[in-house]
PDB file of C-alpha atoms (C1' of nucleotides) in Angstrom:
ATOM      1  CA  MET A   1     -11.287 -64.145 -50.162  1.00 61.00           C
ATOM      2  CA  PRO A   2      -8.749 -65.731 -48.309  1.00 93.00           C
ATOM      3  CA  GLU A   3      -9.937 -68.387 -46.027  1.00 97.00           C
ATOM      4  CA  LEU A   4      -7.893 -70.814 -43.991  1.00 98.00           C
ATOM      5  CA  PRO A   5      -5.680 -72.468 -46.756  1.00 97.00           C
ATOM      6  CA  GLU A   6      -5.345 -69.639 -49.070  1.00 97.00           C
ATOM      7  CA  VAL A   7      -4.030 -67.964 -44.860  1.00 97.00           C
ATOM      8  CA  GLU A   8      -1.622 -71.447 -44.408  1.00 98.00           C
ATOM      9  CA  THR A   9      -0.449 -71.102 -47.936  1.00 97.00           C
ATOM     10  CA  VAL A  10       0.763 -67.108 -47.183  1.00 97.00           C
ATOM     11  CA  VAL A  11       2.375 -67.903 -44.091  1.00 98.00           C
ATOM     12  CA  ARG A  12       4.454 -70.739 -45.422  1.00 97.00           C
ATOM     13  CA  ASP A  13       5.286 -68.958 -48.787  1.00 97.00           C
ATOM     14  CA  LEU A  14       6.527 -65.864 -46.117  1.00 98.00           C
ATOM     15  CA  ARG A  15       8.571 -67.761 -43.743  1.00 98.00           C
ATOM     16  CA  PRO A  16      11.847 -68.412 -45.422  1.00 98.00           C
ATOM     17  CA  LEU A  17      11.624 -64.887 -47.212  1.00 98.00           C
ATOM     18  CA  LEU A  18      11.171 -62.840 -44.046  1.00 98.00           C
ATOM     19  CA  ILE A  19      12.479 -64.899 -40.897  1.00 98.00           C
ATOM     20  CA  GLY A  20      15.671 -63.729 -40.039  1.00 98.00           C
ATOM     21  CA  ARG A  21      14.878 -60.204 -42.003  1.00 98.00           C
ATOM     22  CA  THR A  22      14.661 -57.081 -40.537  1.00 98.00           C
ATOM     23  CA  LEU A  23      12.378 -54.283 -41.116  1.00 98.00           C
ATOM     24  CA  GLN A  24      13.499 -50.756 -42.210  1.00 98.00           C
ATOM     25  CA  GLY A  25      10.828 -48.763 -41.621  1.00 97.00           C
ATOM     26  CA  VAL A  26       7.009 -48.207 -42.907  1.00 97.00           C
ATOM     27  CA  ARG A  27       5.958 -46.451 -46.036  1.00 96.00           C
ATOM     28  CA  ARG A  28       1.629 -46.083 -46.211  1.00 94.00           C
ATOM     29  CA  SER A  29      -0.944 -45.102 -48.669  1.00 91.00           C
ATOM     30  CA  ALA A  30      -3.045 -42.477 -47.770  1.00 87.00           C
ATOM     31  CA  HIS A  31      -6.095 -44.613 -47.740  1.00 89.00           C
ATOM     32  CA  ALA A  32      -7.578 -45.937 -44.598  1.00 86.00           C
ATOM     33  CA  LEU A  33      -7.444 -49.623 -43.781  1.00 88.00           C
ATOM     34  CA  ARG A  34     -10.678 -51.390 -41.961  1.00 87.00           C
ATOM     35  CA  LYS A  35      -8.734 -50.987 -38.637  1.00 88.00           C
ATOM     36  CA  THR A  36      -6.400 -47.698 -38.167  1.00 90.00           C
ATOM     37  CA  TRP A  37      -2.831 -48.208 -39.156  1.00 94.00           C
ATOM     38  CA  SER A  38      -1.682 -45.974 -36.226  1.00 95.00           C
ATOM     39  CA  ALA A  39       2.016 -44.120 -36.799  1.00 94.00           C
ATOM     40  CA  GLU A  40       3.306 -44.379 -33.141  1.00 96.00           C
ATOM     41  CA  TRP A  41       3.623 -48.197 -34.151  1.00 97.00           C
ATOM     42  CA  GLU A  42       6.170 -47.212 -36.564  1.00 97.00           C
ATOM     43  CA  PRO A  43       9.263 -46.555 -34.172  1.00 97.00           C
ATOM     44  CA  LEU A  44       8.392 -49.747 -32.474  1.00 97.00           C
ATOM     45  CA  LEU A  45       8.633 -51.838 -35.111  1.00 97.00           C
ATOM     46  CA  THR A  46      11.745 -50.540 -37.339  1.00 98.00           C
ATOM     47  CA  GLY A  47      14.965 -52.099 -36.848  1.00 98.00           C
ATOM     48  CA  GLN A  48      13.149 -55.869 -35.483  1.00 98.00           C
ATOM     49  CA  THR A  49      13.930 -59.099 -36.966  1.00 98.00           C
ATOM     50  CA  VAL A  50      11.333 -61.029 -37.818  1.00 98.00           C
ATOM     51  CA  ALA A  51      11.623 -64.146 -35.684  1.00 98.00           C
ATOM     52  CA  ALA A  52       8.254 -66.254 -36.586  1.00 98.00           C
ATOM     53  CA  LEU A  53       5.458 -66.461 -38.689  1.00 98.00           C
ATOM     54  CA  HIS A  54       1.899 -68.054 -37.459  1.00 98.00           C
ATOM     55  CA  ARG A  55      -1.660 -68.265 -38.511  1.00 98.00           C
ATOM     56  CA  ARG A  56      -4.643 -68.505 -36.463  1.00 98.00           C
ATOM     57  CA  GLY A  57      -7.843 -68.900 -38.203  1.00 98.00           C
ATOM     58  CA  LYS A  58      -7.820 -66.266 -41.285  1.00 98.00           C
ATOM     59  CA  TRP A  59      -5.433 -64.033 -38.975  1.00 98.00           C
ATOM     60  CA  ILE A  60      -1.483 -63.727 -40.038  1.00 98.00           C
ATOM     61  CA  LEU A  61       1.253 -62.858 -37.081  1.00 98.00           C
ATOM     62  CA  VAL A  62       4.231 -61.768 -37.644  1.00 98.00           C
ATOM     63  CA  GLU A  63       6.292 -62.105 -34.636  1.00 98.00           C
ATOM     64  CA  LEU A  64       8.987 -59.886 -33.921  1.00 98.00           C
ATOM     65  CA  GLY A  65      12.701 -60.371 -31.983  1.00 98.00           C
ATOM     66  CA  GLY A  66      11.691 -57.958 -29.626  1.00 96.00           C
ATOM     67  CA  GLY A  67       8.665 -60.009 -28.671  1.00 97.00           C
ATOM     68  CA  ALA A  68       5.952 -57.796 -30.347  1.00 98.00           C
ATOM     69  CA  PHE A  69       3.642 -59.022 -33.150  1.00 98.00           C
ATOM     70  CA  LEU A  70       2.104 -57.718 -36.589  1.00 98.00           C
ATOM     71  CA  MET A  71      -1.433 -58.942 -36.701  1.00 98.00           C
ATOM     72  CA  VAL A  72      -2.428 -59.538 -40.881  1.00 98.00           C
ATOM     73  CA  HIS A  73      -6.384 -59.757 -41.977  1.00 98.00           C
ATOM     74  CA  LEU A  74      -6.597 -59.869 -45.723  1.00 97.00           C
ATOM     75  CA  GLY A  75     -10.046 -59.447 -45.893  1.00 96.00           C
ATOM     76  CA  MET A  76     -11.524 -60.115 -49.395  1.00 95.00           C
ATOM     77  CA  THR A  77      -8.877 -58.941 -51.750  1.00 95.00           C
ATOM     78  CA  GLY A  78      -5.774 -58.801 -49.378  1.00 96.00           C
ATOM     79  CA  GLN A  79      -2.401 -59.645 -50.492  1.00 96.00           C
ATOM     80  CA  PHE A  80       0.588 -59.853 -48.279  1.00 97.00           C
ATOM     81  CA  THR A  81       3.597 -60.736 -50.305  1.00 97.00           C
ATOM     82  CA  VAL A  82       7.529 -59.945 -50.337  1.00 97.00           C
ATOM     83  CA  ARG A  83       8.899 -58.672 -53.274  1.00 97.00           C
ATOM     84  CA  ALA A  84      12.465 -57.235 -54.715  1.00 97.00           C
ATOM     85  CA  ALA A  85      12.061 -53.488 -53.899  1.00 97.00           C
ATOM     86  CA  ASP A  86      13.467 -52.553 -57.870  1.00 96.00           C
ATOM     87  CA  VAL A  87       9.925 -54.144 -58.784  1.00 95.00           C
ATOM     88  CA  PRO A  88       7.434 -51.371 -58.834  1.00 92.00           C
ATOM     89  CA  GLY A  89       4.523 -51.918 -56.770  1.00 91.00           C
ATOM     90  CA  GLU A  90       0.694 -52.467 -57.818  1.00 93.00           C
ATOM     91  CA  THR A  91      -2.147 -50.531 -57.137  1.00 94.00           C
ATOM     92  CA  HIS A  92      -4.370 -50.484 -53.994  1.00 96.00           C
ATOM     93  CA  THR A  93      -0.196 -51.157 -52.355  1.00 97.00           C
ATOM     94  CA  HIS A  94      -1.244 -49.557 -48.460  1.00 97.00           C
ATOM     95  CA  LEU A  95       1.974 -50.725 -46.462  1.00 97.00           C
ATOM     96  CA  VAL A  96       5.646 -51.399 -47.378  1.00 98.00           C
ATOM     97  CA  PHE A  97       7.936 -52.605 -44.814  1.00 98.00           C
ATOM     98  CA  PRO A  98      11.040 -52.308 -46.435  1.00 98.00           C
ATOM     99  CA  LEU A  99      13.402 -55.135 -45.567  1.00 98.00           C
ATOM    100  CA  ASP A 100      17.606 -55.541 -44.964  1.00 98.00           C
ATOM    101  CA  ASN A 101      17.747 -57.351 -48.365  1.00 98.00           C
ATOM    102  CA  ALA A 102      16.836 -55.080 -51.369  1.00 98.00           C
ATOM    103  CA  HIS A 103      13.099 -56.599 -50.863  1.00 98.00           C
ATOM    104  CA  GLU A 104      10.112 -55.220 -49.487  1.00 98.00           C
ATOM    105  CA  LEU A 105       6.879 -56.528 -47.086  1.00 98.00           C
ATOM    106  CA  ARG A 106       4.042 -55.753 -49.338  1.00 98.00           C
ATOM    107  CA  PHE A 107       0.245 -54.899 -48.052  1.00 97.00           C
ATOM    108  CA  ARG A 108      -2.084 -54.541 -50.877  1.00 97.00           C
ATOM    109  CA  ASP A 109      -5.748 -54.753 -50.543  1.00 96.00           C
ATOM    110  CA  VAL A 110      -8.032 -53.624 -53.367  1.00 96.00           C
ATOM    111  CA  ARG A 111     -11.494 -53.232 -51.503  1.00 96.00           C
ATOM    112  CA  ARG A 112      -9.551 -52.559 -48.171  1.00 96.00           C
ATOM    113  CA  PHE A 113     -11.626 -54.679 -45.995  1.00 96.00           C
ATOM    114  CA  GLY A 114      -8.374 -56.335 -44.340  1.00 96.00           C
ATOM    115  CA  SER A 115      -6.007 -54.540 -41.590  1.00 96.00           C
ATOM    116  CA  VAL A 116      -2.756 -54.772 -40.112  1.00 97.00           C
ATOM    117  CA  THR A 117      -2.297 -54.056 -36.382  1.00 97.00           C
ATOM    118  CA  TYR A 118       0.509 -54.171 -33.916  1.00 97.00           C
ATOM    119  CA  PHE A 119       0.074 -55.773 -30.411  1.00 97.00           C
ATOM    120  CA  ALA A 120       3.191 -54.928 -27.918  1.00 97.00           C
ATOM    121  CA  ASP A 121       3.134 -59.388 -26.836  1.00 98.00           C
ATOM    122  CA  ARG A 122       1.630 -62.183 -27.393  1.00 98.00           C
ATOM    123  CA  PRO A 123      -0.935 -62.257 -24.373  1.00 97.00           C
ATOM    124  CA  THR A 124      -2.445 -58.712 -25.914  1.00 96.00           C
ATOM    125  CA  TRP A 125      -3.160 -60.418 -29.282  1.00 97.00           C
ATOM    126  CA  GLU A 126      -4.331 -64.103 -27.828  1.00 96.00           C
ATOM    127  CA  THR A 127      -6.876 -61.920 -25.654  1.00 95.00           C
ATOM    128  CA  PHE A 128      -8.128 -59.978 -28.761  1.00 95.00           C
ATOM    129  CA  LEU A 129      -8.983 -63.239 -30.687  1.00 96.00           C
ATOM    130  CA  SER A 130     -10.200 -65.160 -27.931  1.00 94.00           C
ATOM    131  CA  ASP A 131     -13.505 -64.006 -28.263  1.00 93.00           C
ATOM    132  CA  LYS A 132     -13.735 -63.773 -31.911  1.00 96.00           C
ATOM    133  CA  LEU A 133     -12.513 -67.443 -33.065  1.00 97.00           C
ATOM    134  CA  GLY A 134     -13.053 -70.828 -31.906  1.00 97.00           C
ATOM    135  CA  PRO A 135     -10.717 -73.614 -32.304  1.00 97.00           C
ATOM    136  CA  GLU A 136      -8.954 -74.757 -35.449  1.00 98.00           C
ATOM    137  CA  PRO A 137     -10.512 -77.649 -37.354  1.00 98.00           C
ATOM    138  CA  TRP A 138      -8.157 -80.199 -36.239  1.00 98.00           C
ATOM    139  CA  ASP A 139      -8.205 -79.239 -32.591  1.00 98.00           C
ATOM    140  CA  MET A 140     -12.399 -79.403 -32.487  1.00 97.00           C
ATOM    141  CA  ASP A 141     -13.225 -81.544 -30.431  1.00 97.00           C
ATOM    142  CA  PRO A 142     -16.401 -84.415 -32.294  1.00 97.00           C
ATOM    143  CA  ASN A 143     -17.921 -84.042 -28.797  1.00 97.00           C
ATOM    144  CA  ALA A 144     -17.613 -80.455 -28.650  1.00 97.00           C
ATOM    145  CA  TRP A 145     -18.518 -80.030 -32.412  1.00 97.00           C
ATOM    146  CA  ARG A 146     -21.914 -82.655 -32.046  1.00 97.00           C
ATOM    147  CA  ALA A 147     -22.601 -80.664 -29.029  1.00 96.00           C
ATOM    148  CA  ILE A 148     -22.334 -76.663 -30.619  1.00 96.00           C
ATOM    149  CA  LEU A 149     -24.826 -77.973 -33.652  1.00 97.00           C
ATOM    150  CA  SER A 150     -26.931 -79.713 -31.771  1.00 95.00           C
ATOM    151  CA  VAL A 151     -28.364 -76.649 -29.910  1.00 95.00           C
ATOM    152  CA  THR A 152     -28.543 -74.060 -32.795  1.00 96.00           C
ATOM    153  CA  ALA A 153     -31.278 -73.781 -34.878  1.00 95.00           C
ATOM    154  CA  ARG A 154     -29.215 -71.628 -37.590  1.00 96.00           C
ATOM    155  CA  ASN A 155     -28.141 -73.608 -41.038  1.00 97.00           C
ATOM    156  CA  LEU A 156     -25.271 -75.174 -41.538  1.00 97.00           C
ATOM    157  CA  LYS A 157     -23.528 -72.651 -43.881  1.00 97.00           C
ATOM    158  CA  ALA A 158     -24.159 -70.178 -41.476  1.00 97.00           C
ATOM    159  CA  VAL A 159     -22.575 -72.076 -38.648  1.00 98.00           C
ATOM    160  CA  LEU A 160     -19.711 -73.018 -40.605  1.00 98.00           C
ATOM    161  CA  LEU A 161     -19.178 -69.531 -41.478  1.00 97.00           C
ATOM    162  CA  ASP A 162     -19.067 -68.368 -37.956  1.00 97.00           C
ATOM    163  CA  GLN A 163     -15.177 -68.139 -36.402  1.00 97.00           C
ATOM    164  CA  THR A 164     -16.486 -67.758 -33.369  1.00 97.00           C
ATOM    165  CA  LEU A 165     -17.682 -71.454 -33.424  1.00 97.00           C
ATOM    166  CA  ILE A 166     -14.942 -73.018 -36.050  1.00 98.00           C
ATOM    167  CA  ALA A 167     -11.937 -70.841 -37.141  1.00 98.00           C
ATOM    168  CA  GLY A 168     -11.152 -70.632 -40.536  1.00 97.00           C
ATOM    169  CA  VAL A 169     -13.821 -71.691 -42.652  1.00 98.00           C
ATOM    170  CA  GLY A 170     -15.317 -68.929 -45.520  1.00 97.00           C
ATOM    171  CA  ASN A 171     -17.806 -69.362 -48.102  1.00 97.00           C
ATOM    172  CA  ILE A 172     -15.827 -71.922 -50.756  1.00 97.00           C
ATOM    173  CA  TYR A 173     -15.220 -74.122 -48.080  1.00 97.00           C
ATOM    174  CA  ALA A 174     -18.301 -74.312 -46.308  1.00 97.00           C
ATOM    175  CA  ASP A 175     -19.885 -75.139 -49.806  1.00 97.00           C
ATOM    176  CA  GLU A 176     -17.082 -77.900 -50.521  1.00 97.00           C
ATOM    177  CA  SER A 177     -17.294 -79.374 -47.103  1.00 98.00           C
ATOM    178  CA  CYS A 178     -20.992 -79.398 -47.429  1.00 98.00           C
ATOM    179  CA  PHE A 179     -21.188 -81.585 -50.764  1.00 98.00           C
ATOM    180  CA  ALA A 180     -17.914 -83.763 -49.394  1.00 98.00           C
ATOM    181  CA  ALA A 181     -20.235 -84.390 -46.379  1.00 98.00           C
ATOM    182  CA  LYS A 182     -23.254 -85.211 -48.527  1.00 98.00           C
ATOM    183  CA  LEU A 183     -25.421 -82.187 -46.247  1.00 98.00           C
ATOM    184  CA  ASP A 184     -27.687 -80.029 -47.402  1.00 97.00           C
ATOM    185  CA  PRO A 185     -26.354 -76.348 -46.116  1.00 97.00           C
ATOM    186  CA  ARG A 186     -30.176 -75.986 -45.378  1.00 96.00           C
ATOM    187  CA  ARG A 187     -30.042 -77.802 -42.852  1.00 96.00           C
ATOM    188  CA  THR A 188     -30.256 -76.924 -38.883  1.00 96.00           C
ATOM    189  CA  GLY A 189     -27.471 -77.863 -36.716  1.00 96.00           C
ATOM    190  CA  ASN A 190     -29.645 -79.411 -34.109  1.00 96.00           C
ATOM    191  CA  SER A 191     -31.197 -81.572 -36.944  1.00 96.00           C
ATOM    192  CA  LEU A 192     -28.005 -83.363 -37.597  1.00 97.00           C
ATOM    193  CA  THR A 193     -27.382 -86.905 -35.699  1.00 97.00           C
ATOM    194  CA  ALA A 194     -24.441 -87.524 -34.128  1.00 97.00           C
ATOM    195  CA  ALA A 195     -22.804 -89.431 -37.342  1.00 97.00           C
ATOM    196  CA  GLU A 196     -23.608 -86.984 -39.697  1.00 97.00           C
ATOM    197  CA  ALA A 197     -22.091 -84.033 -37.241  1.00 97.00           C
ATOM    198  CA  ASN A 198     -18.954 -86.369 -37.123  1.00 98.00           C
ATOM    199  CA  ARG A 199     -18.796 -86.494 -41.080  1.00 98.00           C
ATOM    200  CA  LEU A 200     -18.885 -83.014 -41.625  1.00 98.00           C
ATOM    201  CA  LEU A 201     -16.050 -82.171 -39.336  1.00 98.00           C
ATOM    202  CA  THR A 202     -13.550 -85.269 -40.853  1.00 98.00           C
ATOM    203  CA  GLU A 203     -14.815 -83.717 -44.063  1.00 98.00           C
ATOM    204  CA  ILE A 204     -14.423 -79.858 -42.947  1.00 98.00           C
ATOM    205  CA  ARG A 205     -10.526 -81.381 -42.497  1.00 98.00           C
ATOM    206  CA  ARG A 206     -10.239 -83.028 -45.425  1.00 98.00           C
ATOM    207  CA  VAL A 207     -11.309 -80.586 -47.886  1.00 98.00           C
ATOM    208  CA  LEU A 208      -8.947 -77.626 -45.863  1.00 98.00           C
ATOM    209  CA  THR A 209      -5.668 -80.513 -45.762  1.00 98.00           C
ATOM    210  CA  THR A 210      -6.469 -81.135 -49.674  1.00 98.00           C
ATOM    211  CA  ALA A 211      -6.638 -77.381 -50.371  1.00 97.00           C
ATOM    212  CA  ILE A 212      -3.598 -76.402 -48.169  1.00 97.00           C
ATOM    213  CA  GLU A 213      -1.625 -79.134 -50.283  1.00 97.00           C
ATOM    214  CA  SER A 214      -3.100 -77.392 -53.609  1.00 96.00           C
ATOM    215  CA  ARG A 215      -1.803 -73.627 -52.259  1.00 94.00           C
ATOM    216  CA  GLY A 216      -5.717 -72.950 -51.889  1.00 93.00           C
ATOM    217  CA  SER A 217      -7.616 -71.350 -54.483  1.00 92.00           C
ATOM    218  CA  THR A 218      -7.581 -68.312 -56.904  1.00 87.00           C
ATOM    219  CA  ILE A 219     -10.581 -66.818 -57.875  1.00 83.00           C
ATOM    220  CA  ARG A 220      -9.458 -63.278 -58.261  1.00 78.00           C
ATOM    221  CA  ASP A 221      -6.861 -61.747 -56.357  1.00 71.00           C
ATOM    222  CA  TYR A 222      -5.423 -64.170 -53.961  1.00 76.00           C
ATOM    223  CA  VAL A 223      -1.834 -65.163 -54.445  1.00 73.00           C
ATOM    224  CA  GLY A 224       0.380 -66.400 -51.917  1.00 84.00           C
ATOM    225  CA  GLY A 225       3.461 -64.624 -49.929  1.00 82.00           C
ATOM    226  CA  SER A 226       5.706 -65.179 -52.986  1.00 85.00           C
ATOM    227  CA  GLY A 227       2.523 -63.912 -55.765  1.00 79.00           C
ATOM    228  CA  LEU A 228       2.137 -67.329 -56.655  1.00 85.00           C
ATOM    229  CA  MET A 229      -1.640 -68.527 -57.796  1.00 87.00           C
ATOM    230  CA  GLY A 230      -3.401 -71.269 -56.061  1.00 89.00           C
ATOM    231  CA  GLY A 231      -4.688 -74.318 -57.501  1.00 91.00           C
ATOM    232  CA  TYR A 232      -7.632 -75.519 -55.887  1.00 93.00           C
ATOM    233  CA  GLN A 233      -9.972 -73.441 -57.923  1.00 92.00           C
ATOM    234  CA  ASP A 234      -9.568 -76.531 -60.269  1.00 93.00           C
ATOM    235  CA  GLU A 235     -10.895 -79.008 -57.689  1.00 94.00           C
ATOM    236  CA  PHE A 236     -14.385 -77.292 -56.559  1.00 96.00           C
ATOM    237  CA  ARG A 237     -17.398 -79.517 -56.619  1.00 96.00           C
ATOM    238  CA  ALA A 238     -19.484 -77.379 -55.929  1.00 96.00           C
ATOM    239  CA  TYR A 239     -18.480 -73.719 -55.501  1.00 96.00           C
ATOM    240  CA  GLY A 240     -19.455 -71.707 -58.510  1.00 94.00           C
ATOM    241  CA  ARG A 241     -20.466 -74.702 -60.795  1.00 94.00           C
ATOM    242  CA  THR A 242     -23.790 -73.135 -60.873  1.00 94.00           C
ATOM    243  CA  GLY A 243     -25.766 -74.966 -63.731  1.00 93.00           C
ATOM    244  CA  GLU A 244     -23.198 -77.639 -64.421  1.00 93.00           C
ATOM    245  CA  PRO A 245     -23.639 -81.315 -63.836  1.00 95.00           C
ATOM    246  CA  CYS A 246     -22.612 -82.755 -60.243  1.00 96.00           C
ATOM    247  CA  LEU A 247     -19.661 -84.958 -60.500  1.00 96.00           C
ATOM    248  CA  LYS A 248     -20.962 -87.675 -58.980  1.00 97.00           C
ATOM    249  CA  CYS A 249     -24.698 -87.544 -60.506  1.00 96.00           C
ATOM    250  CA  LYS A 250     -25.033 -85.012 -62.823  1.00 96.00           C
ATOM    251  CA  THR A 251     -28.050 -82.619 -61.190  1.00 96.00           C
ATOM    252  CA  PRO A 252     -27.337 -79.639 -62.170  1.00 95.00           C
ATOM    253  CA  ILE A 253     -25.981 -77.377 -58.873  1.00 95.00           C
ATOM    254  CA  GLU A 254     -27.985 -75.179 -57.770  1.00 94.00           C
ATOM    255  CA  CYS A 255     -27.033 -71.619 -56.162  1.00 94.00           C
ATOM    256  CA  ILE A 256     -29.065 -69.783 -53.739  1.00 94.00           C
ATOM    257  CA  ARG A 257     -28.773 -67.453 -50.747  1.00 93.00           C
ATOM    258  CA  LEU A 258     -27.663 -68.561 -47.665  1.00 95.00           C
ATOM    259  CA  ALA A 259     -26.499 -66.713 -44.693  1.00 94.00           C
ATOM    260  CA  GLY A 260     -25.749 -63.577 -46.815  1.00 93.00           C
ATOM    261  CA  ARG A 261     -23.238 -65.432 -49.260  1.00 95.00           C
ATOM    262  CA  SER A 262     -24.103 -67.708 -52.584  1.00 94.00           C
ATOM    263  CA  THR A 263     -24.066 -71.210 -51.522  1.00 96.00           C
ATOM    264  CA  HIS A 264     -23.594 -74.063 -54.161  1.00 96.00           C
ATOM    265  CA  PHE A 265     -24.745 -77.451 -53.687  1.00 96.00           C
ATOM    266  CA  CYS A 266     -26.390 -80.743 -55.541  1.00 97.00           C
ATOM    267  CA  PRO A 267     -29.973 -81.035 -54.354  1.00 96.00           C
ATOM    268  CA  ASN A 268     -29.519 -84.954 -55.351  1.00 97.00           C
ATOM    269  CA  CYS A 269     -26.432 -85.913 -53.903  1.00 97.00           C
ATOM    270  CA  GLN A 270     -26.534 -83.453 -50.503  1.00 97.00           C
ATOM    271  CA  ARG A 271     -29.597 -84.307 -48.519  1.00 96.00           C
TER     272      ARG A 271
ATOM    273  C1'  DC B   1     -29.173 -64.003 -26.021  1.00 51.95           C
ATOM    274  C1'  DC B   2     -29.767 -65.368 -30.806  1.00 51.95           C
ATOM    275  C1'  DG B   3     -30.602 -64.665 -35.742  1.00 51.95           C
ATOM    276  C1'  DA B   4     -31.078 -62.123 -40.313  1.00 51.95           C
ATOM    277  C1'  DC B   5     -29.121 -58.329 -42.310  1.00 51.95           C
ATOM    278  C1'  DG B   6     -27.017 -53.679 -43.755  1.00 51.95           C
ATOM    279  C1'  DT B   7     -22.363 -52.038 -44.119  1.00 51.95           C
ATOM    280  C1'  DC B   8     -17.331 -50.998 -45.624  1.00 51.95           C
ATOM    281  C1'  DC B   9     -14.825 -50.684 -50.466  1.00 51.95           C
ATOM    282  C1'  DT B  10     -13.631 -51.355 -55.601  1.00 51.95           C
ATOM    283  C1'  DG B  11     -13.460 -53.520 -59.635  1.00 51.95           C
ATOM    284  C1'  DC B  12     -15.473 -56.645 -63.042  1.00 51.95           C
ATOM    285  C1'  DT B  13     -19.056 -58.817 -66.151  1.00 51.95           C
ATOM    286  C1'  DA B  14     -23.587 -60.754 -66.994  1.00 51.95           C
ATOM    287  C1'  DG B  15     -27.693 -59.054 -68.783  1.00 51.95           C
ATOM    288  C1'  DC B  16     -30.409 -55.269 -70.914  1.00 51.95           C
TER     289       DC B  16
ATOM    290  C1'  DT C   1     -21.256 -51.347 -78.797  1.00 51.95           C
ATOM    291  C1'  DG C   2     -22.232 -49.084 -74.588  1.00 51.95           C
ATOM    292  C1'  DC C   3     -24.298 -49.183 -69.811  1.00 51.95           C
ATOM    293  C1'  DT C   4     -25.205 -50.612 -65.226  1.00 51.95           C
ATOM    294  C1'  DA C   5     -27.173 -53.296 -61.233  1.00 51.95           C
ATOM    295  C1'  DG C   6     -25.449 -56.876 -58.713  1.00 51.95           C
ATOM    296  C1'  DC C   7     -21.798 -59.843 -56.993  1.00 51.95           C
ATOM    297  C1'  DA C   8     -17.593 -61.004 -55.202  1.00 51.95           C
ATOM    298  C1'  DG C   9     -12.300 -65.903 -50.298  1.00 51.95           C
ATOM    299  C1'  DG C  10     -15.102 -61.063 -44.522  1.00 51.95           C
ATOM    300  C1'  DA C  11     -16.094 -59.342 -40.187  1.00 51.95           C
ATOM    301  C1'  DC C  12     -18.776 -56.319 -37.555  1.00 51.95           C
ATOM    302  C1'  DG C  13     -22.574 -53.494 -36.080  1.00 51.95           C
ATOM    303  C1'  DT C  14     -27.630 -52.623 -35.700  1.00 51.95           C
ATOM    304  C1'  DC C  15     -31.953 -54.630 -35.270  1.00 51.95           C
ATOM    305  C1'  DG C  16     -35.769 -57.183 -34.590  1.00 51.95           C
TER     306       DG C  16
END
DNA sequence: CCGACGTCCTGCTAGC
DNA sequence: TGCTAGCAGGACGTCG
């Protein structure tokens, strides 16, 4: 669910709520997350002060004063929020970190595709992510992007969803980026001209930046770090608009299955 | 090696 | 009105 703009919003929301706060301990539910939470981490975290929050792709990194990190992935339905301790926890809250100010850092995840894991230091998580994540969209060198596309027979949708090629794009923003770039998501990477590849990267960056400014998109579960919903769902031009008229040419938006995901596009504008 | 597809999990709803 | 098949912001393992 949460893609780069939603994860970035969570991180920005959490910074003023978490930095300088001390973790008082850990409470957890009986349910297993995608990656197992280890009880051995709990004494290592307790008493640690939050020094910084970072985002890399769709991953959140909570940097602790002692040099260790909590690495969080929200999966499809994850929520990572700070709430007053006297506000009752919602169902599917799997990890609770009481803070030193009568608040709690809470990880809630209905489908449990998300995870929270502990890393002893920065090199350890950087190594863990190194073979999983390509560059951030704004760090992607246009020459490298053209090279990536030129050597693959996969369709654009599959390329955009592949986190090892470019980090942070998910199902919503893949569709919105293809629409903005006027490219048919069924096109193969190696069919794009250099100009088309450049256009796609430009539009990915623009769409993601605009979505961050709107605090991301709330379809169902997503909320920011303080519980606020996103606003970019009102700006969708392709995603979720099946059968509705294209906002440019009135042609009904089509929905097909691509890379195993529902894919929305305008068959007239996107070529 | 690359690309396609099933699987993990729960909740909601479109369509019968 | 009531039921259920199918689908949902993701990632990863397996198979051909």
